[in-house]
Tab-separated table of C-alpha atoms and ligand atoms in Angstrom:
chain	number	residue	atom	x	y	z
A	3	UNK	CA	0.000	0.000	0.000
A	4	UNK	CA	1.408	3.517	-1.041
A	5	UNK	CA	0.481	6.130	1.698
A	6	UNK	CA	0.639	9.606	0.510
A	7	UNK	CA	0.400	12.411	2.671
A	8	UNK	CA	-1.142	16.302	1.856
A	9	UNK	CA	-0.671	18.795	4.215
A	10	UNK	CA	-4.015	20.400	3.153
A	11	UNK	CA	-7.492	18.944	1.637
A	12	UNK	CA	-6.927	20.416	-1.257
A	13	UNK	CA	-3.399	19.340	-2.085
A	14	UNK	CA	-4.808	15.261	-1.592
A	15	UNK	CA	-7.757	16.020	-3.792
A	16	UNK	CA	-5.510	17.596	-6.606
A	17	UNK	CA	-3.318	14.457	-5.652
A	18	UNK	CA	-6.119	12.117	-6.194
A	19	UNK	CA	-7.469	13.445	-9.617
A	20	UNK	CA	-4.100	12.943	-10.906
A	21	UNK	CA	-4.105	9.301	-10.772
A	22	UNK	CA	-7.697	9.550	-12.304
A	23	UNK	CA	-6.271	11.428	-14.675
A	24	UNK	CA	-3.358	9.265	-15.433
A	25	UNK	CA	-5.405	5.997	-15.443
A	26	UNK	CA	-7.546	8.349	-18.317
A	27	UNK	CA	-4.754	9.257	-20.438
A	28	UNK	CA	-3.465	5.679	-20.666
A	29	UNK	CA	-7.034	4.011	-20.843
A	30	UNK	CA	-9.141	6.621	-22.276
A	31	UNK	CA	-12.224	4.042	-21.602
A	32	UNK	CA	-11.561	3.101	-18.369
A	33	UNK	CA	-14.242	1.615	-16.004
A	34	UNK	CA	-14.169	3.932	-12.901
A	35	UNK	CA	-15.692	3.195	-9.473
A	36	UNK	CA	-17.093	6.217	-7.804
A	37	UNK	CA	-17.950	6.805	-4.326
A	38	UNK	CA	-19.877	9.540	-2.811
A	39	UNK	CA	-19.981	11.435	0.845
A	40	UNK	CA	-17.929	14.925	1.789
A	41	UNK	CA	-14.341	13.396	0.880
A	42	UNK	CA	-14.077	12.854	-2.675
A	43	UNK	CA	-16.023	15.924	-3.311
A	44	UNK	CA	-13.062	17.898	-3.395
A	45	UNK	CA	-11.449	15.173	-6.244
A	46	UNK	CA	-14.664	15.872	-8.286
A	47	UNK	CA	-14.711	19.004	-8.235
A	48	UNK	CA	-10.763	18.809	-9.685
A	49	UNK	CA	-11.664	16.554	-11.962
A	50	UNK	CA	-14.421	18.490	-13.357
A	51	UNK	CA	-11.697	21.815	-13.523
A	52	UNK	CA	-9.408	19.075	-15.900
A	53	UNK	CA	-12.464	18.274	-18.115
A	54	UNK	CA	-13.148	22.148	-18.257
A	55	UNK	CA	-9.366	23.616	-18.624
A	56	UNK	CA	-7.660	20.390	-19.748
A	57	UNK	CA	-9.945	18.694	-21.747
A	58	UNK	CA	-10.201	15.603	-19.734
A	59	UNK	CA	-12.089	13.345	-21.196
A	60	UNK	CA	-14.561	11.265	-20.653
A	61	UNK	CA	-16.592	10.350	-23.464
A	62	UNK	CA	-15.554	6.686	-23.377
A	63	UNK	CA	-15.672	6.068	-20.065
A	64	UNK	CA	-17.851	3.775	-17.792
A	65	UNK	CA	-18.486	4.298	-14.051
A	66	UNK	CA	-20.094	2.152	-11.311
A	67	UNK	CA	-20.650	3.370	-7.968
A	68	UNK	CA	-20.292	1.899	-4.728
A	69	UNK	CA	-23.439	1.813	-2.923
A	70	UNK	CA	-26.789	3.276	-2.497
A	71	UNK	CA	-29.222	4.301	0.574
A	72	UNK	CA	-32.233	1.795	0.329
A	73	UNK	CA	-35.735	3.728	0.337
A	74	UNK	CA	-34.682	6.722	-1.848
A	75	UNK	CA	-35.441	7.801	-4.776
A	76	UNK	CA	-32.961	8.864	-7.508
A	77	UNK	CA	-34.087	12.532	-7.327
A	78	UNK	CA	-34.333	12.294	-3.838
A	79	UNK	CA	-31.524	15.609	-2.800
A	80	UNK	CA	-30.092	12.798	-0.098
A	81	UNK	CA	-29.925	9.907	-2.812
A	82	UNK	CA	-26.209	8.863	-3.992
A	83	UNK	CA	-28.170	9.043	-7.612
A	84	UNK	CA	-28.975	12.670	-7.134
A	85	UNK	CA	-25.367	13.179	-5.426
A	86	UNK	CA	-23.298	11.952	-8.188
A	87	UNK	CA	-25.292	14.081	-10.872
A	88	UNK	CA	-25.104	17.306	-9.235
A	89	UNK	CA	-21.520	17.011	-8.048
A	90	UNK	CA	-20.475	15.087	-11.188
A	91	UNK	CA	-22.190	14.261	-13.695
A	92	UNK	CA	-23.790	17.203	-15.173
A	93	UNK	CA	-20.246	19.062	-15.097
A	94	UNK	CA	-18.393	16.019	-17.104
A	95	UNK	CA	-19.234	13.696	-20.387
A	96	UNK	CA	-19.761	10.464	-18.947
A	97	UNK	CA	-22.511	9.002	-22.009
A	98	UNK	CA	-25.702	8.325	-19.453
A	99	UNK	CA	-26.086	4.888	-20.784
A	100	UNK	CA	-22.196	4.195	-18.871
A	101	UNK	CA	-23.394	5.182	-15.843
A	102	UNK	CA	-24.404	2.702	-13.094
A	103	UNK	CA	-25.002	2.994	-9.488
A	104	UNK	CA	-26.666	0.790	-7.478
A	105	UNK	CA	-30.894	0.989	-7.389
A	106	UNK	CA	-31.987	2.101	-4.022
A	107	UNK	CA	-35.788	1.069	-5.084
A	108	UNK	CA	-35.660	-1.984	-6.730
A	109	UNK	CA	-38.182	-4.613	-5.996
A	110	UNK	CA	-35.735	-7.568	-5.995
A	111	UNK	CA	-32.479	-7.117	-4.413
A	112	UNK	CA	-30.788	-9.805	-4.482
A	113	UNK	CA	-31.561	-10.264	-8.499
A	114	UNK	CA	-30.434	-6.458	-9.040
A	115	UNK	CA	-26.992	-7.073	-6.699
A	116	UNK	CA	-26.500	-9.961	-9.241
A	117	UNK	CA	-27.278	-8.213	-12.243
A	118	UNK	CA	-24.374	-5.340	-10.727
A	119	UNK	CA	-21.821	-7.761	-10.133
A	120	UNK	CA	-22.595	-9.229	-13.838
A	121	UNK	CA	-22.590	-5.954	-15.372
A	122	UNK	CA	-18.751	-4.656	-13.924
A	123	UNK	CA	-17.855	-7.912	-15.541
A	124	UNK	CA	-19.345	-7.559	-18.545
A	125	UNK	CA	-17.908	-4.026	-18.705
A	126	UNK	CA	-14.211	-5.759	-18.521
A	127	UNK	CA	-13.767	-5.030	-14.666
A	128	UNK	CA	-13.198	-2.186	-12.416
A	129	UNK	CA	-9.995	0.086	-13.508
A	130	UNK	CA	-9.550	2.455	-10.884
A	131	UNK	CA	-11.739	2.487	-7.485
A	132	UNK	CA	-12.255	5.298	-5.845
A	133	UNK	CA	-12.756	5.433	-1.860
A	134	UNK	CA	-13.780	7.133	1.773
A	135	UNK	CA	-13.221	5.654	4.883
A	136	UNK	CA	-16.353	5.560	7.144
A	137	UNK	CA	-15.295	6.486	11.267
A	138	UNK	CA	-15.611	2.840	11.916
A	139	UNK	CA	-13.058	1.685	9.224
A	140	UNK	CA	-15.768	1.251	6.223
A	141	UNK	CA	-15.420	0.944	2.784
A	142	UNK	CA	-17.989	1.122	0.633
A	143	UNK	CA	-21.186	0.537	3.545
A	144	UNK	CA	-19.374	-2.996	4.077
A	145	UNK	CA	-19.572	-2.270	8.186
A	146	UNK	CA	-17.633	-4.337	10.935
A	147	UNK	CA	-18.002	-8.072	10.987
A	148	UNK	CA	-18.586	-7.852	7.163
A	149	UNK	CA	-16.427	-10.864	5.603
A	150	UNK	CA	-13.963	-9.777	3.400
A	151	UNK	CA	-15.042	-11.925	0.473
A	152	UNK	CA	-18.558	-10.537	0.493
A	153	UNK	CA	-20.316	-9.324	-2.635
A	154	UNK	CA	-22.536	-7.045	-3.702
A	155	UNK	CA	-25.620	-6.917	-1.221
A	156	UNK	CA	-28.146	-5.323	1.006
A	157	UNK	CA	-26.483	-4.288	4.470
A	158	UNK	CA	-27.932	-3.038	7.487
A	159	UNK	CA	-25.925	0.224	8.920
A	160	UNK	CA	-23.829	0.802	11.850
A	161	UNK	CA	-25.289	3.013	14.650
A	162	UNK	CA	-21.968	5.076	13.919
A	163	UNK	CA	-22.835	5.644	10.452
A	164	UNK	CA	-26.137	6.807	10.759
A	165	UNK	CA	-24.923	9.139	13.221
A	166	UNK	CA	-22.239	10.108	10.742
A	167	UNK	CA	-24.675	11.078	8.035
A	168	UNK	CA	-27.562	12.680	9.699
A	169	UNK	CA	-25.475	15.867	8.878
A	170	UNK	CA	-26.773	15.959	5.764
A	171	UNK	CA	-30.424	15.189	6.619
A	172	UNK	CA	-32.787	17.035	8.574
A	173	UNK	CA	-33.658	14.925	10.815
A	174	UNK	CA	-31.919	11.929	12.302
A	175	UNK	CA	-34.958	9.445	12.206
A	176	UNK	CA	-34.647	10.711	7.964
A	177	UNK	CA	-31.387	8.808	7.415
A	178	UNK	CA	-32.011	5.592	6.255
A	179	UNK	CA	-31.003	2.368	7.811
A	180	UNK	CA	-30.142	0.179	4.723
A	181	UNK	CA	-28.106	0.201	1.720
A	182	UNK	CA	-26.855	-1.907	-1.264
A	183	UNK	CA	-23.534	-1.612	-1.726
A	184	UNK	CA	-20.496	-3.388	-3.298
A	185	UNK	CA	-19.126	-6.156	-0.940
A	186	UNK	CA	-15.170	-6.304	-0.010
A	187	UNK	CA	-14.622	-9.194	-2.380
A	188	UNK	CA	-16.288	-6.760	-5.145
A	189	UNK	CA	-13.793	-3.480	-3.874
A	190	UNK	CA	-10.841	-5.913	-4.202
A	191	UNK	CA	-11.416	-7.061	-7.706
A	192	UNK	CA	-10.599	-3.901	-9.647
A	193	UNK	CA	-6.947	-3.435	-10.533
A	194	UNK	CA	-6.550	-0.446	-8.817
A	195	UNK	CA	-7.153	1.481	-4.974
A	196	UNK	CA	-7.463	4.811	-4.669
A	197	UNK	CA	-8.440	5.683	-0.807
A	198	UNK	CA	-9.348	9.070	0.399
A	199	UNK	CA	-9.259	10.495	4.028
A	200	UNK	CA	-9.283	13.976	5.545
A	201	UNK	CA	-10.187	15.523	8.888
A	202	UNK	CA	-9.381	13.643	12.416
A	203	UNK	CA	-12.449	11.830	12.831
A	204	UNK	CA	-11.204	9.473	10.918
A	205	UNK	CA	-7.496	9.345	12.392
A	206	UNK	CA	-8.357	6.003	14.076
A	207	UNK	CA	-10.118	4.187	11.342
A	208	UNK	CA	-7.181	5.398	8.644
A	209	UNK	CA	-4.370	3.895	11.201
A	210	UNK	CA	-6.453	0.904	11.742
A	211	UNK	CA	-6.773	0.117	8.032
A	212	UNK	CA	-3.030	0.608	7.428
A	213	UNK	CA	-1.494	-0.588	10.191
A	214	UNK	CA	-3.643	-2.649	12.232
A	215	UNK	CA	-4.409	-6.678	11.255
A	216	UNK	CA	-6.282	-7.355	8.358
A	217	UNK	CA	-9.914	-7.703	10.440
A	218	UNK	CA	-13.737	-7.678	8.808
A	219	UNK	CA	-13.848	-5.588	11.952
A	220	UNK	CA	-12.606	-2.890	9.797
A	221	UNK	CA	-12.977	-3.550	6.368
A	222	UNK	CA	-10.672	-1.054	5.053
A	223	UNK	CA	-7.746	-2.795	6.239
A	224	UNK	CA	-8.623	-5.446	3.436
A	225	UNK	CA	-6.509	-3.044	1.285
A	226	UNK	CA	-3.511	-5.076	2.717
A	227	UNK	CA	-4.291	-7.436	0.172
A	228	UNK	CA	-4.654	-5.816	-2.862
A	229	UNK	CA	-1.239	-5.489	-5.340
A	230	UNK	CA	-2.046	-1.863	-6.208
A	231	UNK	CA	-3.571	0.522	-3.259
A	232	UNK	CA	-2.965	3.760	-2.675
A	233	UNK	CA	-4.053	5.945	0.224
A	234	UNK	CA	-4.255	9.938	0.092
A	235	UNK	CA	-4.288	11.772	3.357
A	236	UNK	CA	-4.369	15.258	4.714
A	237	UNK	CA	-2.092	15.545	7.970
A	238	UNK	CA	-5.516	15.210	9.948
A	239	UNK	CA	-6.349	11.998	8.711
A	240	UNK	CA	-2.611	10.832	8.790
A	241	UNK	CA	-2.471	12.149	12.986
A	242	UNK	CA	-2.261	8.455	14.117
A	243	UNK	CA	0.074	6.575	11.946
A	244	UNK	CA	3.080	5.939	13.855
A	245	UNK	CA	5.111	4.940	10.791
A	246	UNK	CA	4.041	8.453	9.290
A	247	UNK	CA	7.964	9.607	9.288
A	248	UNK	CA	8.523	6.475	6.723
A	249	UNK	CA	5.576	7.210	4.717
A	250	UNK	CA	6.937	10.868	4.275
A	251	UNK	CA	10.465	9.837	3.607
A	252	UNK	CA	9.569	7.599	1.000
A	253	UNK	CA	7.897	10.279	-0.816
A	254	UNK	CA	10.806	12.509	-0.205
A	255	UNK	CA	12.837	9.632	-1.913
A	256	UNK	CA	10.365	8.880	-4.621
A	257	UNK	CA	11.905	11.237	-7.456
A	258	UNK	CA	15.584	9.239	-6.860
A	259	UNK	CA	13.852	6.237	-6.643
A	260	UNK	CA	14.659	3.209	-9.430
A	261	UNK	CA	11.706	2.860	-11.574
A	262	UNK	CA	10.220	-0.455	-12.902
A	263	UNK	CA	9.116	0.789	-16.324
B	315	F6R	C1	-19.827	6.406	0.039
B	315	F6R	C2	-19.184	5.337	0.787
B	315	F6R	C3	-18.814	5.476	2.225
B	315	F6R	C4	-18.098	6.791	2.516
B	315	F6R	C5	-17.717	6.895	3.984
B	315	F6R	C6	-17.099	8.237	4.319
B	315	F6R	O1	-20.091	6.015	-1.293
B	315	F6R	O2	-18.982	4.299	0.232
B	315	F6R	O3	-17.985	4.411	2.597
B	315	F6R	O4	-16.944	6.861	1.721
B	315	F6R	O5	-18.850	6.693	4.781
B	315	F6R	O6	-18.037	9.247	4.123
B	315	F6R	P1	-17.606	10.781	4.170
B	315	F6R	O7	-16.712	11.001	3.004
B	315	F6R	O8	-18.896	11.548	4.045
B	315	F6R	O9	-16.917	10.978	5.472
């Protein structure tokens, strides 16, 4: 796992839309994972400055995001649907018909999780997957005690993360208490990691899911396994690393440093 750290949010979103960026300019279309939530709304928003200034583009690309709240609709202002078009979407050239995020209001979940999984497939696999960290460890809404081979499914939220994301609903009792999202197994499959953490309330799940054991308990730590993880920080995020004077020597190093290819 490569563990970069920003000193500002800024600096690790610009950070982060560079490897989008690069995984664009060498597969122009590559199948992105997206997640939603405050973090990667920052690497949006830089992304959709390169599409505007740069001419990044995305014309041939296909995205699938990670999860969904269960009992919204897609123009509901709290739906991922509705949060990936406004903050995304509408600012980029992603062809509608490439677009696929999980249905918070199908009738048949466990066909439509099957039908996801098929479809990534299909679409040649996940390129590049983009990532938060919940404040219990979470990727994707794969909460403690989720296995680490688990699929695509319905999951019942953590107290913790409900309480996380009644900021952005009015009231508490509003958030709501299932999603479908990607399983671990699912995360793992595409070639490449790309984590994203600010702020210190998540200081202890980032440290646990680079440092501590590989647990379901915190199913971000399950990027242990994969070949080709990276993790951007801001100094917040990176406050309880104790190996944080390696990670910033190696990327002190990393100009010198041989290179494979
Ligand atoms: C969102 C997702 C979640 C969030 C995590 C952090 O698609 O999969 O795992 O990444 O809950 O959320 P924020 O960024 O709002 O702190």
């Amino acid at each position: 796992m490569e563990v970069i750290i920003k000193a500002t949010y800024e600096d690790m979103s610009r950070a982060a839309a560079q490897e989008v960026a690069r995984i664009l300019n060498t597969k122009p279309n590559a199948v992105l994972g997206m997640a939603t939530g405050s973090t990667p709304l920052g690497l949006y928003r830089e992304l959709v400055r390169m599409h505007r200034d740069e001419g990044l583009d995305f014309s041939q690309v296909t995205t699938f995001n990670l999860d969904e709240y269960v009992g919204l609709r897609p123009s509901h202002p709290q739906s991922y649907h509705f949060f990936m078009h406004e903050n995304f979407f509408k600012h980029v050239n992603v062809p509608k018909q490439n677009i696929y995020i999980p249905s918070g209001s199908t009738n048949n979940y466990p066909s439509f999780c099957a039908w996801y999984e098929q479809r990534i497939e299909e679409c040649g696999g996940i390129d590049l997957q983009i990532l938060g960290i919940g404040s219990d460890g979470h990727v994707a809404f794969n909460e403690p005690g989720s296995s680490l081979t688990s699929r695509t499914r319905l999951k019942t939220l953590a107290r913790q993360t409900i309480e996380d994301n009644a900021r952005f609903f009015e009231r508490r009792e509003d958030v709501p208490i299932y999603a479908i999202t990607m399983g671990v197994g699912t995360i793992l499959e595409a070639r490449e990691l790309l984590l994203c953490a600010n702020g210190k309330n998540k200081a202890w799940a980032v440290a646990a899911a680079i440092e501590g054991p590989v647990t379901g308990m915190v199913t971000a730590s399950a990027l242990q396994m994969h070949p080709h993880a990276k993790v951007f920080l801001d100094s917040d995020a990176a406050g309880e690393l104790k190996m944080r004077a390696y990670y910033d020597w190696i990327e002190e190093r990393r100009p010198g440093a041989p290179r494979y290819n």
